[in-house]
CSV table of C-alpha atoms and ligand atoms in Angstrom, one decimal:
chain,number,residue,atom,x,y,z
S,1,UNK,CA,-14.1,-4.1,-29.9
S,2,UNK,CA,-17.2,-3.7,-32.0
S,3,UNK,CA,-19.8,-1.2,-30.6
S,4,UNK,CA,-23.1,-2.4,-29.1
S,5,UNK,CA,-26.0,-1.2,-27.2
S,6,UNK,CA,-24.1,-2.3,-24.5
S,7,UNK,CA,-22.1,0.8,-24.7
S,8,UNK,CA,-24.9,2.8,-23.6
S,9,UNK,CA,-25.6,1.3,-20.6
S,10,UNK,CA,-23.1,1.6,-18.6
S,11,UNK,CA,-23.2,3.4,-15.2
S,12,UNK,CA,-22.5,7.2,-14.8
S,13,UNK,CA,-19.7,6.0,-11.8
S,14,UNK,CA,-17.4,4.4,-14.2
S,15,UNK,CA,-18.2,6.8,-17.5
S,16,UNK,CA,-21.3,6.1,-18.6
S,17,UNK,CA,-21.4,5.9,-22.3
S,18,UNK,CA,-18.2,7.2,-22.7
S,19,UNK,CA,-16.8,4.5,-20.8
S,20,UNK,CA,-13.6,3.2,-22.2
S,21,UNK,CA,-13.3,5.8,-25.2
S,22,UNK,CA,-11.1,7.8,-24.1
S,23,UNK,CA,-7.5,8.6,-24.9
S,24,UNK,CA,-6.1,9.1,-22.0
S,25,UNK,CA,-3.0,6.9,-20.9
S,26,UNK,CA,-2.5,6.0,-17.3
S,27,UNK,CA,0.4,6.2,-15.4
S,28,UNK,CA,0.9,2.7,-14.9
S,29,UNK,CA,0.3,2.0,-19.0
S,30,UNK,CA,2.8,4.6,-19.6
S,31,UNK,CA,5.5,3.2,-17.2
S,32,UNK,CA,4.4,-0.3,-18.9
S,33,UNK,CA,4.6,1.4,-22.4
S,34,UNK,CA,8.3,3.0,-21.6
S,35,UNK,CA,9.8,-0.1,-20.0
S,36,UNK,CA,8.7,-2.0,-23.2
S,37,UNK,CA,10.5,0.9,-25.4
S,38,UNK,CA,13.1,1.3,-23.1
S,39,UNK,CA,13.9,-2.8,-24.2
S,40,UNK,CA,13.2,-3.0,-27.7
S,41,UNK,CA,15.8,0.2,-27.8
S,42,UNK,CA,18.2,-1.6,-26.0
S,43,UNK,CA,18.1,-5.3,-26.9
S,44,UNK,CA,19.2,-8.1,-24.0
S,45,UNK,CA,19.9,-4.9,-21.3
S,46,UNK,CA,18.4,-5.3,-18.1
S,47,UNK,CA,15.7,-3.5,-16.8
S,48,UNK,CA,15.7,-2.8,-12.9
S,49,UNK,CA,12.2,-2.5,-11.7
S,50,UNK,CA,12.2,-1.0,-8.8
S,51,UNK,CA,8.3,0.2,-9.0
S,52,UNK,CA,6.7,-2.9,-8.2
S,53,UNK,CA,4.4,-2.7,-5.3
S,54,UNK,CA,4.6,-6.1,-3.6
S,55,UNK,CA,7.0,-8.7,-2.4
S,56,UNK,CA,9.5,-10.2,-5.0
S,57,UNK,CA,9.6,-13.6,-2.9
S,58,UNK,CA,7.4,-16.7,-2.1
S,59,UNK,CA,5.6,-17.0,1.4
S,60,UNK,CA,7.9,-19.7,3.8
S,61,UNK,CA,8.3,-22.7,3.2
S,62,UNK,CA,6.4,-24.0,6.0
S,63,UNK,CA,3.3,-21.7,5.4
S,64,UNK,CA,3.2,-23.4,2.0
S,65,UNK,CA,3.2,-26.3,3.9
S,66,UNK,CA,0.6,-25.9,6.3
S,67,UNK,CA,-1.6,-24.7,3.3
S,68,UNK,CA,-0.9,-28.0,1.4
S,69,UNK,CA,-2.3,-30.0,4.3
S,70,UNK,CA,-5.1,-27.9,5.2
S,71,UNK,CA,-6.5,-27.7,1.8
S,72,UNK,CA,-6.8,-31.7,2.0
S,73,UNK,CA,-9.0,-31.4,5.0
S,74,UNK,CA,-13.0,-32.1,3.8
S,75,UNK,CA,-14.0,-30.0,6.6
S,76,UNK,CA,-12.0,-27.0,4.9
S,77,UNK,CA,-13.8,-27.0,1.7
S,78,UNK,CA,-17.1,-25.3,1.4
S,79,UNK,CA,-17.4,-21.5,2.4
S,80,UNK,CA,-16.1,-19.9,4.8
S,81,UNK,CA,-18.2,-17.0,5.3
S,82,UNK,CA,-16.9,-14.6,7.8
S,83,UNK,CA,-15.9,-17.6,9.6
S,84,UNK,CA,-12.4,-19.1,10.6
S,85,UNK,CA,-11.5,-19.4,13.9
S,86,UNK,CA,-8.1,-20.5,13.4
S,87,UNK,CA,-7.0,-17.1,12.0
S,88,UNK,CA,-9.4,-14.8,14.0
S,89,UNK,CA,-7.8,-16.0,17.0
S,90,UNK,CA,-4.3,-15.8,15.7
S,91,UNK,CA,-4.7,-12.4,14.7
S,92,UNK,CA,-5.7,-11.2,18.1
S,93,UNK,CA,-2.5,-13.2,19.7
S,94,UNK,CA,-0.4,-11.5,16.6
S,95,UNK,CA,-2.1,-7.7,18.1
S,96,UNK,CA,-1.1,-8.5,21.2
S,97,UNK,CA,2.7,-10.0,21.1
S,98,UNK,CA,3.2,-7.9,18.0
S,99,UNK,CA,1.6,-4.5,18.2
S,100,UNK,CA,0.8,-5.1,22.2
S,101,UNK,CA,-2.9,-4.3,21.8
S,102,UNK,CA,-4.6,-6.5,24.0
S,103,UNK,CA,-8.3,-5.5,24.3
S,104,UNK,CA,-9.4,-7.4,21.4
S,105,UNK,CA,-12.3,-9.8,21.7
S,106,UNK,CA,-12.1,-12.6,18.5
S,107,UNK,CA,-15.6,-12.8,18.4
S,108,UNK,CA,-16.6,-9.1,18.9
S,109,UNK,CA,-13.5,-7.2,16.9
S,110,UNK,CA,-12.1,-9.1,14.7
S,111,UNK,CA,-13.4,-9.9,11.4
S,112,UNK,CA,-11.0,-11.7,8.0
S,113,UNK,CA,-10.8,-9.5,4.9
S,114,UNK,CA,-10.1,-10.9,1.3
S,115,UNK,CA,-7.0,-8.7,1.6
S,116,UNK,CA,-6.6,-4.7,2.4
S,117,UNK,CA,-8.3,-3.8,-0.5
S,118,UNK,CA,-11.3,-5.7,-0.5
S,119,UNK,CA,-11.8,-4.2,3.3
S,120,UNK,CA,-11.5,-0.6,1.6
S,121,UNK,CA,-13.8,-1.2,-1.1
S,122,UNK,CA,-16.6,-2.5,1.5
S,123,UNK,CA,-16.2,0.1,4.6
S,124,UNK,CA,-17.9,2.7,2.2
S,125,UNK,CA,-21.2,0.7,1.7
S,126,UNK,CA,-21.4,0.6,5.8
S,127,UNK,CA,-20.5,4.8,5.9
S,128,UNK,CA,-21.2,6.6,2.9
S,129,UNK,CA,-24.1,8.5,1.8
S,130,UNK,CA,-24.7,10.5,-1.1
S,131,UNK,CA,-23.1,13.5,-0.4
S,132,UNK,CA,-20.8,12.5,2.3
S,133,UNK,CA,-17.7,13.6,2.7
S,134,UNK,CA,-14.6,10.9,3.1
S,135,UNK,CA,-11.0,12.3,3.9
S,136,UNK,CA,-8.4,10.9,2.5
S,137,UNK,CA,-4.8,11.7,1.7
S,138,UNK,CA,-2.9,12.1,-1.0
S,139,UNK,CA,-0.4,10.8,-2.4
S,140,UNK,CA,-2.4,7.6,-1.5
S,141,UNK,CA,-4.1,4.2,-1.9
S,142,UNK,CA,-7.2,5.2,-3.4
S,143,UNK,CA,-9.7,2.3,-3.6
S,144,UNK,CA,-11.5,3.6,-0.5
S,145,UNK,CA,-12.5,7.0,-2.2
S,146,UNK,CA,-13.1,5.2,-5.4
S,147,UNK,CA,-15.8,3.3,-3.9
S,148,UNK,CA,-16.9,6.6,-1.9
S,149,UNK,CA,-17.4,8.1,-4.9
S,150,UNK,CA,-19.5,5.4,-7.0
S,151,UNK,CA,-21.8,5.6,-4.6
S,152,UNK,CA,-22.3,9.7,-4.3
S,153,UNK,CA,-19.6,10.4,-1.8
S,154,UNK,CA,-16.6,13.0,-2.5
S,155,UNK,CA,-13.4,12.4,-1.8
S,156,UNK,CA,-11.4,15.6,0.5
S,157,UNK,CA,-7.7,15.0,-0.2
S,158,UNK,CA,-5.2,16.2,2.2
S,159,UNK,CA,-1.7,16.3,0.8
S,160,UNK,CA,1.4,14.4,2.4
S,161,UNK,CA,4.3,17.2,2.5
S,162,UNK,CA,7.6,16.4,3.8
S,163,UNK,CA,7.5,19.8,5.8
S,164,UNK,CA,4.7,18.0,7.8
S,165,UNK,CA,6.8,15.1,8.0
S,166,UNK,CA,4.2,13.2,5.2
S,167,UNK,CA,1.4,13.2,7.8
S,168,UNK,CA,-2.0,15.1,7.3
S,169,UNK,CA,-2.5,18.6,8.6
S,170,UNK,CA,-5.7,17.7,10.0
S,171,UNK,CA,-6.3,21.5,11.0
S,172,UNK,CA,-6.7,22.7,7.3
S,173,UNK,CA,-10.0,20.8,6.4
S,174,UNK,CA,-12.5,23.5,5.8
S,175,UNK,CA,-15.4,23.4,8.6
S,176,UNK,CA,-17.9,22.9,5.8
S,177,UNK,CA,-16.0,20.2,4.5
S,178,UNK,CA,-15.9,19.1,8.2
S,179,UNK,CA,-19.0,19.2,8.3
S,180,UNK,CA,-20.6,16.5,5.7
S,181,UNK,CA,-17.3,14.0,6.5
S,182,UNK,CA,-17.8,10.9,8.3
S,183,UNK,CA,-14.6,9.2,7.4
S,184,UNK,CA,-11.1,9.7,7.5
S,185,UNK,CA,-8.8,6.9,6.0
S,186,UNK,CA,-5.1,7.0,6.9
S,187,UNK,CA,-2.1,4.9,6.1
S,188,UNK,CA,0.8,4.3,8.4
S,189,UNK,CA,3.8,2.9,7.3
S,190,UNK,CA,2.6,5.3,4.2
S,191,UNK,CA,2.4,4.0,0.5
S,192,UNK,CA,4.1,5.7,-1.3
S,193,UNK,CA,6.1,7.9,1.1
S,194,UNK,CA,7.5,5.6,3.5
S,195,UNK,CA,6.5,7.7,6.6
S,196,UNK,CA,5.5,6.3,9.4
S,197,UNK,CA,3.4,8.0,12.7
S,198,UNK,CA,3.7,8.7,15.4
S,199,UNK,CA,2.0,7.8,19.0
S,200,UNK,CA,1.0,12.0,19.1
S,201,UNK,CA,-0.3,11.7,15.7
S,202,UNK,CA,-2.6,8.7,16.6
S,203,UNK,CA,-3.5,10.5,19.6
S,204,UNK,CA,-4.7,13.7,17.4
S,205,UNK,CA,-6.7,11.7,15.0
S,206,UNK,CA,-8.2,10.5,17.7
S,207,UNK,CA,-9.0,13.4,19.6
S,208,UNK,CA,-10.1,15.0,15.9
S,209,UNK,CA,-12.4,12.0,15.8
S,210,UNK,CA,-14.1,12.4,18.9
S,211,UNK,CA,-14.5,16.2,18.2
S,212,UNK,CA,-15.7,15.8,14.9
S,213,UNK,CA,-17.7,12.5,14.9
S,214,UNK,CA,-16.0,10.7,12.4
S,215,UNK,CA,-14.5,7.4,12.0
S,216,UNK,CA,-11.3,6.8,11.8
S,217,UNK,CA,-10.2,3.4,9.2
S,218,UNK,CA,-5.9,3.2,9.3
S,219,UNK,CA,-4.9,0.5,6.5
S,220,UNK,CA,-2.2,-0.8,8.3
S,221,UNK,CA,-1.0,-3.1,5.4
S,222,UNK,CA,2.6,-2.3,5.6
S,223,UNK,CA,2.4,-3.0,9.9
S,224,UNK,CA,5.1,-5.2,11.2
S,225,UNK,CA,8.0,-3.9,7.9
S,226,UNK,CA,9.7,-1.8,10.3
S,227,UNK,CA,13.5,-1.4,10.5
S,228,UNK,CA,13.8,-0.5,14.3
S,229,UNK,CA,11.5,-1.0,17.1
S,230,UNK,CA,7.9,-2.1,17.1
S,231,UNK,CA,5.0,-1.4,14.6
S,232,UNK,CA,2.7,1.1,15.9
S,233,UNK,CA,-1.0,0.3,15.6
S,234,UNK,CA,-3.3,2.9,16.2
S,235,UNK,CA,-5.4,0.8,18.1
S,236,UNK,CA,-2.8,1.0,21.0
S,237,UNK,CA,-4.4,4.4,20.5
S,238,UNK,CA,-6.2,5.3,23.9
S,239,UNK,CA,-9.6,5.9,22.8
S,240,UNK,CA,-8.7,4.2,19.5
S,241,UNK,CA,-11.7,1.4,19.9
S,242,UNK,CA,-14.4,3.9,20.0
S,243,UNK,CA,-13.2,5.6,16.7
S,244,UNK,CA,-12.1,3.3,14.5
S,245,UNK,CA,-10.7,0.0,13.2
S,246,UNK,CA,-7.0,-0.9,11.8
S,247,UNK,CA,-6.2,-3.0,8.4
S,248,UNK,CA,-4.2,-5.8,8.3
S,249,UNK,CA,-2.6,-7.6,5.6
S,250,UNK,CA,-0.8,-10.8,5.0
S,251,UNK,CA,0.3,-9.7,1.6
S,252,UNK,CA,3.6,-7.3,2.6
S,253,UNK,CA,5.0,-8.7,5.7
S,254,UNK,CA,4.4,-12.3,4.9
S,255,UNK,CA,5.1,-12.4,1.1
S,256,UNK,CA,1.4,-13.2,0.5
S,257,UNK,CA,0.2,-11.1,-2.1
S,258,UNK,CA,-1.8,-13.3,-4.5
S,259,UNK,CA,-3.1,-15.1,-1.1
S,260,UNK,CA,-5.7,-12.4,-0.5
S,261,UNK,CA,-6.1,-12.3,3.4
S,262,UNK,CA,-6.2,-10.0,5.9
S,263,UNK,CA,-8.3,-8.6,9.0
S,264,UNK,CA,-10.7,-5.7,10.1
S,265,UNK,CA,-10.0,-5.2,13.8
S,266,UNK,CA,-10.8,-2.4,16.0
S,267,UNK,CA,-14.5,-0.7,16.9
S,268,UNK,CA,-17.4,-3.7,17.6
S,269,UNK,CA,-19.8,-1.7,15.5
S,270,UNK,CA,-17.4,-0.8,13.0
S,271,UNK,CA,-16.8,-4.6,12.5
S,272,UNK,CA,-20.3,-5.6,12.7
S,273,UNK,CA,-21.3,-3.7,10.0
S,274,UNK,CA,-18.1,-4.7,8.0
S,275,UNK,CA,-19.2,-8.4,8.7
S,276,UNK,CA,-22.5,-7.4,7.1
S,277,UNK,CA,-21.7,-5.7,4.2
S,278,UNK,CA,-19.1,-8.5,3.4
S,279,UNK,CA,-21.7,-11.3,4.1
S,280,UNK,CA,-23.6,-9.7,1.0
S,281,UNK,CA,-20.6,-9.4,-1.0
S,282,UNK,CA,-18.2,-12.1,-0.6
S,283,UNK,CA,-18.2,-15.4,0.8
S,284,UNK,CA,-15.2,-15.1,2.8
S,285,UNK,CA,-11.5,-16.8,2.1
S,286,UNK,CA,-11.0,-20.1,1.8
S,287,UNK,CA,-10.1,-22.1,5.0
S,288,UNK,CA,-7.3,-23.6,4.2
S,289,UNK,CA,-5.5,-20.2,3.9
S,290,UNK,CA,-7.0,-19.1,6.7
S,291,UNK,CA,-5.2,-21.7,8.8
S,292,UNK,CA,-2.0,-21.1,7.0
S,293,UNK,CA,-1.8,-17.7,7.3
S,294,UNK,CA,-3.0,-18.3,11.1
S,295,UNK,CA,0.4,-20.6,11.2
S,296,UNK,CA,2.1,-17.5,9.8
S,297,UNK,CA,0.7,-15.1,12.1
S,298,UNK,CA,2.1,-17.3,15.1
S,299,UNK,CA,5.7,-16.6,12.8
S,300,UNK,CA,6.7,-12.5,13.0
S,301,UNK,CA,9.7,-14.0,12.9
S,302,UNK,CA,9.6,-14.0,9.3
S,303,UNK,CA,8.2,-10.7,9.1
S,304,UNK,CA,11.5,-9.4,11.0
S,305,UNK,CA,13.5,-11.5,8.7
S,306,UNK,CA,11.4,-9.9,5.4
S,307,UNK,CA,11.8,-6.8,7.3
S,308,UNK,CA,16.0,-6.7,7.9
S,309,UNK,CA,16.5,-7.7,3.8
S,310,UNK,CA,14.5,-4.5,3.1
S,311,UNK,CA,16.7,-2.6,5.6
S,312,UNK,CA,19.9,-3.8,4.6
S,313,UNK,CA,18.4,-3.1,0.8
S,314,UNK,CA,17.5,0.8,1.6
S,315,UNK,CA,21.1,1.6,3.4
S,316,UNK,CA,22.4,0.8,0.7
S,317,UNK,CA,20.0,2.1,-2.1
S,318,UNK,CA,20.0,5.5,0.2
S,319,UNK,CA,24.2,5.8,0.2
S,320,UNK,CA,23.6,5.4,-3.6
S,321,UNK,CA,21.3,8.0,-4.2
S,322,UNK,CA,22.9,10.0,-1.8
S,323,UNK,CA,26.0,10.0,-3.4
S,324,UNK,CA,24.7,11.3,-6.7
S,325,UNK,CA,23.0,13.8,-5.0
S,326,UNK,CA,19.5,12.7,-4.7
S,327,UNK,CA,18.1,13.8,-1.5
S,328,UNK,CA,17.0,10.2,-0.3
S,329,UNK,CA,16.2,9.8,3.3
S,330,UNK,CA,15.6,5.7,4.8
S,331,UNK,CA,11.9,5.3,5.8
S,332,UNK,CA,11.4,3.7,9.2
S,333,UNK,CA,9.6,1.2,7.4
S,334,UNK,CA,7.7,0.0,4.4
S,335,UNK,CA,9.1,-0.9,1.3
S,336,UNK,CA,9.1,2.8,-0.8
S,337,UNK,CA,11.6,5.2,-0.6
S,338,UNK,CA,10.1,8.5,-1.6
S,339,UNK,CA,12.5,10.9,-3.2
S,340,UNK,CA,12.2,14.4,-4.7
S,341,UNK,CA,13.1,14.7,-8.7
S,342,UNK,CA,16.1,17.3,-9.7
S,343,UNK,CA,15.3,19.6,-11.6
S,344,UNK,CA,17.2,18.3,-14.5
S,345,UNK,CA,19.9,16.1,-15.6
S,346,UNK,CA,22.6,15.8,-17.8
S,347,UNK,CA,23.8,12.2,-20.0
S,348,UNK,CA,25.9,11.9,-22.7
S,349,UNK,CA,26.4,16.1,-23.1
S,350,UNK,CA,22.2,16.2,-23.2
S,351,UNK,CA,20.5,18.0,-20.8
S,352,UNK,CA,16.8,17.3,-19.9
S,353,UNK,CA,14.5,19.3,-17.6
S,354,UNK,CA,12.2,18.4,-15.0
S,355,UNK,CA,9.2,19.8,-13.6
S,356,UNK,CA,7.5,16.9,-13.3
S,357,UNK,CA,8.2,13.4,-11.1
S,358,UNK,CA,6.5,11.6,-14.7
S,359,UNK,CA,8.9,13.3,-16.8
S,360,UNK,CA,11.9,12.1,-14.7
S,361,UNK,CA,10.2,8.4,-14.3
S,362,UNK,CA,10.5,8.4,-17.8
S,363,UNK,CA,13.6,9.9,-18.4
S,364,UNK,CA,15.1,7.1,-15.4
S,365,UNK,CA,13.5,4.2,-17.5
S,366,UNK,CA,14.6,5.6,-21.2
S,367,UNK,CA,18.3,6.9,-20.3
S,368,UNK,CA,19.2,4.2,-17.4
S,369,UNK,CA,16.6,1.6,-17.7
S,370,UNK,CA,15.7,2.0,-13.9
S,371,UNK,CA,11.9,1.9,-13.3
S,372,UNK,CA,10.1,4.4,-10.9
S,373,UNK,CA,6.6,5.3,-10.0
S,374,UNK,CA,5.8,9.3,-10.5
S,375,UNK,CA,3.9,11.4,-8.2
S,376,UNK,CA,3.4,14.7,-8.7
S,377,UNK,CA,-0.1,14.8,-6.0
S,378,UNK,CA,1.7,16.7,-3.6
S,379,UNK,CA,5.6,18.2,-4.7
S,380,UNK,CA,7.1,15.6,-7.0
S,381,UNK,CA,9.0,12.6,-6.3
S,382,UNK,CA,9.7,9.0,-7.1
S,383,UNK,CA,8.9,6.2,-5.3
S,384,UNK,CA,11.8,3.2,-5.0
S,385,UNK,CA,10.6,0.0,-4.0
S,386,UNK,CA,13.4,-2.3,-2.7
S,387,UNK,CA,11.1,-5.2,-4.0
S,388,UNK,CA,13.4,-5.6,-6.8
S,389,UNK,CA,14.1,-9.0,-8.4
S,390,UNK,CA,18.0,-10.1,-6.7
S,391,UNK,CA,18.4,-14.2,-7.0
S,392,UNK,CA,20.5,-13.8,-3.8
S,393,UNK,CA,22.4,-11.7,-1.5
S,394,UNK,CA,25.5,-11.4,-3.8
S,395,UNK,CA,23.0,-11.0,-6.6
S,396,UNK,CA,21.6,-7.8,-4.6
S,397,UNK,CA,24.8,-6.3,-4.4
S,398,UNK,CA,25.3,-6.4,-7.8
S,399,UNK,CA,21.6,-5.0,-8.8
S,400,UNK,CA,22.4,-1.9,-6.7
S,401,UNK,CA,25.8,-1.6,-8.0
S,402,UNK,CA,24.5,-1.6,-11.6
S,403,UNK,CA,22.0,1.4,-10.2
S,404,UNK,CA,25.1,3.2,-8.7
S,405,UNK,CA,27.0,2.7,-12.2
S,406,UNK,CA,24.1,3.6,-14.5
S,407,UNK,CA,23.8,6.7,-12.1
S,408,UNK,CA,27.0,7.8,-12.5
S,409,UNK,CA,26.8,8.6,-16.2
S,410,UNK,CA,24.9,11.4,-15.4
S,411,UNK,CA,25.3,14.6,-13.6
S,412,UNK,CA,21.7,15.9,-11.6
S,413,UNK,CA,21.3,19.5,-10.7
S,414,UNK,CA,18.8,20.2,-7.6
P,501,PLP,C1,-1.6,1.3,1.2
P,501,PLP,C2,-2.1,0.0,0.7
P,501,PLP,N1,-3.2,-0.5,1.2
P,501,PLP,C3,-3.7,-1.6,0.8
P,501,PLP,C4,-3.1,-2.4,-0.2
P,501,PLP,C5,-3.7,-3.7,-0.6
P,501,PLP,O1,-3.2,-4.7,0.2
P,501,PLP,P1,-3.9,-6.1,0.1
P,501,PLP,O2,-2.9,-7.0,-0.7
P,501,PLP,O3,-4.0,-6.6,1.5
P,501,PLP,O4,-5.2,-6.0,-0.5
P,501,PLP,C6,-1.9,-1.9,-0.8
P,501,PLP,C7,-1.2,-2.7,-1.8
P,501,PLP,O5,-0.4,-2.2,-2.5
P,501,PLP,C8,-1.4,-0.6,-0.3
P,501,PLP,O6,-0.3,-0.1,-0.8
């Protein structure tokens, strides 16, 4: 790209005039760069990608269905706004027979979101002042730091650890730190570590909250994939509605992704000032997949049936790990299994070293062309997503035999 002027102007938040001339590679361009290697190397192999983070099927049949019609309505077709009725209203019957929260009000709590993300990029405009602190953890979705941050927040990271069972030790945030937060952003079923809460752990944040005059914001896109019993929402939280508001998603337990919906429920205020900020930023999701995804919402039975493939996919993803040693442990729900790197492994008499989750990501694609994600935030481990691409149920079995076979060519030491 030639330079210009234009290189000049851009704002201090995204590099200033150093935007984009750097050299360093991202994660997710060096997985991209390896997997490419990894192919040219090995001409007509299959690659296994088990590090995508979404859904590797359509939404139902039906939901597609319900879509086609509603997008010929007229009535459907101009703006929605922060409108839609249809899905407002099925998201609080979907809290209620779902998650059993019954004390929403539609018109007071409620409030549709172009997705999770889109809902973490806009709380920070309603919250966030120069200076202001937003806790966060780590490893973790990032967008709603990102967007602390252009705007003269800091992010306070608190790290997942397995020792803590992955949830935040909220009694090691420095009291000055403490002191300038207003936000505290949690994620439960966790991306990337699987973990889930627990009713105690909602009931601390929410005491924390109180105490410390903060609001709480759980993304709650990975809700209803659970492999036993019902999701948890923090809003079933006593106390939970004057503290905070939950994110929902139709992306990961409706095979939506590229639909972009979801909802902001919880805290009137919180909502309200959602609503407003969104008002000035979007113009809300069109209608017609409003009313679809309402259809869907009034379906968790596809959720449950989403969620048993991913179950029946981890017990038998864990067994294989497990069997070569790795120290894999099935998640209660979500699609990621987290697991620690060894410290080295052996293949074909050559013996690499670890001390790094990148390095191993990268020796997994190059040596067995199986792809990971790395995180090395907090102690380093892999994330597995059972998203994987399997034409059918046979076809499955035979993906994660190919993993237990490539596997087995090597020896891991721990
Ligand atoms: C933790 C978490 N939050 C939010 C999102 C975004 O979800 P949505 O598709 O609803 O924007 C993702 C997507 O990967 C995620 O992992």
């Amino acid at each position: 790209m030639s330079q210009s002027y234009i290189q000049q102007l851009f704002a201090d938040r995204i590099g200033g005039s150093g935007y984009g001339l750097g050299t360093e590679i991202y994660k997710f361009e060096k997985i991209k760069r390896a997997k490419r290697a990894a192919l040219t190397a090995n001409p007509g192999a299959e690659l296994i990608d088990m590090g995508v983070g979404e859904p590797d099927e359509m939404a139902f049949p039906d939901v597609i269905d319900q879509l086609h019609s509603a997008a010929r309505e007229p009535g459907n077709r101009g703006y929605a706004d922060n409108g839609g009725d249809a899905y407002k209203h099925a998201a609080v019957r979907w809290m209620k027979n779902v998650c059993g929260v019954d004390s929403l009000d539609a018109d007071k709590h409620v409030c549709h979101s172009i997705g999770t993300k889109a809902a973490l990029s806009i709380l920070p405009y309603c919250f966030i002042n120069p200076g202001d602190v937003a806790l966060m953890t780590t490893p973790g979705y990032p967008v709603f730091g990102t967007h602390a941050k252009y705007i003269g927040g800091s992010v306070f990271n608190m790290p997942l650890l397995e020792k803590n069972h992955f949830l935040p030790d909220l009694s090691s945030i420095p009291t000055d730190v403490l002191k300038r937060a207003k936000s505290l952003v949690i994620n439960y079923p966790n991306n990337p570590t699987g973990a889930s809460a627990t009713p105690a752990f909602f009931a601390e944040v929410v005491a924390f909250a109180k105490q410390h005059n903060l609001i709480v914001i759980h993304d709650s896109a990975y809700a209803a994939l659970v492999f036993e019993g019902k999701p948890l929402s923090f809003l079933a939280t006593p106390g939970a509605m004057d503290v905070g508001v939950e994110l929902h998603s139709m992306s990961k337990g409706f095979n939506m992704t590229g639909w972009r919906l979801g909802f902001v429920a919880g805290n009137e205020l919180i909502v309200k000032a959602y609503a407003d900020v969104k008002d000035n930023t979007d113009s809300g999701q069109f209608l017609a997949i409003q009313q679809a995804c309402a259809y869907a919402l009034d379906h968790p039975e596809q959720t449950a049936w989403i969620a048993e493939k991913y179950s029946r996919r981890m017990d038998s993803l864990v067994g294989i790990l497990n069997k070569h040693g790795l120290a894999a442990k099935k998640p209660k729900g979500s699609f990621f299994l987290y697991v620690k790197i060894p410290k080295a492994a052996t293949k074909n008499g050559r013996r690499s070293a670890f001390e790094k989750a990148e390095q191993f990501s990268h020796w997994m694609i190059t040596e067995n062309l199986i792809s990971t994600v790395p995180w090395d935030d907090a102690g380093a481990y892999v994330r597995f997503s059972v998203t994987f691409m399997a034409k059918d149920m046979n076809d499955e079995q035979r993906v994660l035999g190919e993993i237990d076979k490539r596997l087995a060519s090597s020896s891991f030491e721990f």
